[in-house]
Amino acid sequence: MEWNLIFFVNSVLLGVGLAMDAFSVSIANALGESQMKKGRMCFIAGVYAFFQFAMPMIGWICVHTIVEYFEKFDDFIPWIALVLLLYIGGKMLWEAFHDDGEGKDDDEKNRKLTFAVLLIQGIATSIDALSVGFTIADYGLLMAFIASLIIAVVTFAICMTGLLIGKKVGNHLGKKATILGGIILIGIGIEIFVKGVFF
């Protein structure tokens, strides 16, 4: 592969495709936390961008070292994403339906996205990007690094957009926003699973 316009266009398009799940999760997160500040939004988008950078690089390294084991692990990717997102989405729905209206400030704090949950979401929405290691297998190390960096930048921009959309909608929906957020996460988990297993 050569350093040309096609390389950069392909990397951007790859970034857009890979970022769609993270985009939807960003909307879901902002729906449940409509007062989110810009610094926090940048941090959340940055975590997703980091994982979207790391996964293709890990995939590339695996292809160039332990191909046989990586191919076997590839079959488990849809299952891992499904379990993680069903858990997080189910938790959001549980909290929304078991909110009795008392101690509203405490409930809002509990629903706030924790770092641990954010890491799980980052892994769940980017784990399919491991397979991109096969796509960029013919790249040299530097090209693979730059392609992954472009994917990360595109992901960051798309996730920031998702967070802004979710914030706006969340302000109008109130408690229903958490229910919608949970449904979105469960839907993404099922979509990743179906796409990975049947297609």
C-alpha positions as a printed Julia matrix, in Angstrom:
199×3 Matrix{Float64}:
   0.0     0.0    0.0
   1.29    3.47  -0.94
   0.94    6.83   0.76
  -1.71    8.39  -1.45
  -5.14   10.01  -1.33
  -6.89    6.61  -1.49
  -5.1     5.52   1.7
  -6.4     8.59   3.6
  -9.92    8.35   2.14
 -10.1     4.64   3.03
  -8.92    5.37   6.58
 -11.57    8.1    7.04
 -14.33    5.85   5.65
 -13.15    3.02   7.88
 -13.31    5.43  10.82
 -16.87    6.46   9.96
 -18.02    2.85   9.68
 -16.35    1.76  12.92
 -17.56    4.81  14.86
 -21.28    4.22  14.28
 -21.75    2.01  17.33
 -19.79    4.46  19.51
 -21.92    7.29  18.04
 -25.14    5.55  19.12
 -23.74    4.79  22.58
 -22.68    8.44  22.91
 -26.27    9.51  22.24
 -27.5     6.99  24.83
 -25.02    8.27  27.44
 -25.92   11.91  26.91
 -29.64   11.05  27.07
 -29.1     9.81  30.62
 -26.89   12.75  31.6
 -28.28   15.86  29.9
 -26.29   18.3   32.08
 -22.96   16.88  30.88
 -20.17   19.48  30.69
 -17.91   19.95  27.64
 -14.79   18.67  29.42
 -16.6    15.44  30.33
 -17.91   15.11  26.77
 -14.35   15.41  25.42
 -13.15   12.8   27.91
 -15.92   10.31  26.95
 -15.34   10.84  23.21
 -11.58   10.51  23.87
 -12.04    7.11  25.54
 -14.0     5.79  22.54
 -11.4     7.26  20.17
  -8.59    5.59  22.14
 -10.21    2.16  21.86
 -10.94    2.67  18.16
  -7.24    3.47  17.74
  -6.0     0.61  19.9
  -8.14   -2.23  18.52
  -7.0    -2.03  14.85
  -3.38   -1.76  16.04
  -3.81   -4.81  18.31
  -5.45   -6.64  15.37
  -2.54   -5.67  13.08
   0.0    -6.91  15.65
  -1.93  -10.17  16.1
  -2.04  -10.75  12.32
   1.73  -10.33  12.18
   2.44  -12.54  15.2
  -0.24  -14.98  16.42
  -2.56  -15.27  13.41
  -3.93  -18.72  14.23
  -5.04  -17.78  17.76
  -6.4   -14.41  16.63
  -8.6   -16.09  14.01
 -10.11  -18.35  16.69
 -10.74  -15.38  19.03
 -12.49  -13.53  16.18
 -15.49  -15.86  16.56
 -16.08  -14.69  20.14
 -16.13  -10.94  19.34
 -19.92  -10.68  18.64
 -20.7   -12.64  21.84
 -18.5   -10.41  24.0
 -20.07   -7.22  22.58
 -23.59   -8.64  23.05
 -23.05   -9.58  26.72
 -21.39   -6.26  27.62
 -24.0    -4.05  25.96
 -26.97   -6.13  27.2
 -25.61   -5.75  30.73
 -25.11   -1.96  30.5
 -28.41   -1.34  28.65
 -30.31   -3.63  31.02
 -28.83   -1.78  34.0
 -30.02    1.55  32.57
 -33.55    0.18  32.08
 -33.59   -1.29  35.6
 -32.59    2.06  37.12
 -35.17    3.95  35.03
 -38.07    1.67  36.03
 -37.06    1.4   39.69
 -36.82    5.14  40.25
 -39.58    6.04  42.69
 -39.01    9.8   42.32
 -37.5    10.29  45.77
 -33.93   11.44  46.22
 -33.75   12.73  42.69
 -30.21   14.12  43.11
 -28.94   10.74  44.3
 -30.61    8.98  41.36
 -28.96   11.36  38.91
 -25.58   10.69  40.5
 -26.14    6.92  40.32
 -27.11    7.12  36.66
 -24.02    9.17  35.85
 -21.67    7.26  33.59
 -18.85    5.79  35.7
 -15.31    5.26  34.39
 -15.67    1.46  34.67
 -18.88    1.48  32.59
 -17.24    3.84  30.07
 -14.31    1.41  29.66
 -16.73   -1.51  29.12
 -18.6     0.53  26.51
 -15.32    1.48  24.83
 -14.32   -2.18  24.55
 -17.8    -3.35  23.49
 -18.16   -0.75  20.71
 -14.63   -1.16  19.36
 -13.99   -4.9   19.73
 -15.13   -5.54  16.16
 -12.35   -3.16  15.07
  -9.9    -5.95  15.96
 -10.89   -7.5   12.64
  -9.61   -4.37  10.89
  -6.19   -5.88  11.63
  -6.89   -8.24   8.72
  -7.95   -5.34   6.49
  -4.75   -3.38   7.09
  -2.46   -6.43   7.3
  -0.54   -5.38   4.19
   0.3    -1.97   5.73
   3.69   -1.35   7.31
   3.78   -0.45  11.02
   3.79    3.33  10.39
   0.9     3.14   7.91
  -1.13    0.98  10.29
  -0.43    3.51  13.07
  -1.51    6.49  10.92
  -4.65    4.65   9.7
  -5.58    3.85  13.32
  -4.93    7.47  14.31
  -7.24    8.73  11.54
  -9.91    6.26  12.73
  -9.5     7.66  16.27
  -9.85   11.3   15.15
 -12.95   10.49  13.09
 -14.42    8.56  16.05
 -13.79   11.49  18.4
 -15.6    13.93  16.09
 -18.54   11.57  15.53
 -18.9    10.78  19.25
 -18.84   14.48  20.18
 -21.69   14.96  17.68
 -23.59   12.05  19.28
 -23.1    13.5   22.77
 -24.39   16.91  21.65
 -27.47   15.32  20.03
 -28.15   13.2   23.12
 -27.82   16.22  25.41
 -30.35   18.23  23.43
 -32.87   15.4   23.21
 -32.29   14.36  26.84
 -33.25   17.81  28.11
 -36.71   17.37  26.56
 -37.32   13.7   27.42
 -36.35   13.67  31.11
 -36.66   10.18  32.67
 -37.73    8.64  29.35
 -34.26    9.49  28.05
 -32.7     6.83  30.31
 -35.17    4.21  29.02
 -34.39    5.2   25.42
 -30.66    5.08  26.17
 -30.96    1.55  27.59
 -32.96    0.37  24.57
 -30.35    1.86  22.2
 -27.49    0.02  23.97
 -29.35   -3.31  23.9
 -30.19   -2.72  20.22
 -26.52   -2.07  19.39
 -25.47   -5.25  21.21
 -27.97   -7.32  19.22
 -26.95   -5.6   15.95
 -23.24   -6.34  16.51
 -24.08   -9.93  17.41
 -26.33  -10.57  14.39
 -23.86   -8.87  12.01
 -20.93  -10.85  13.43
 -22.61  -14.27  13.57
 -24.89  -14.33  10.53
 -23.17  -12.04   8.01
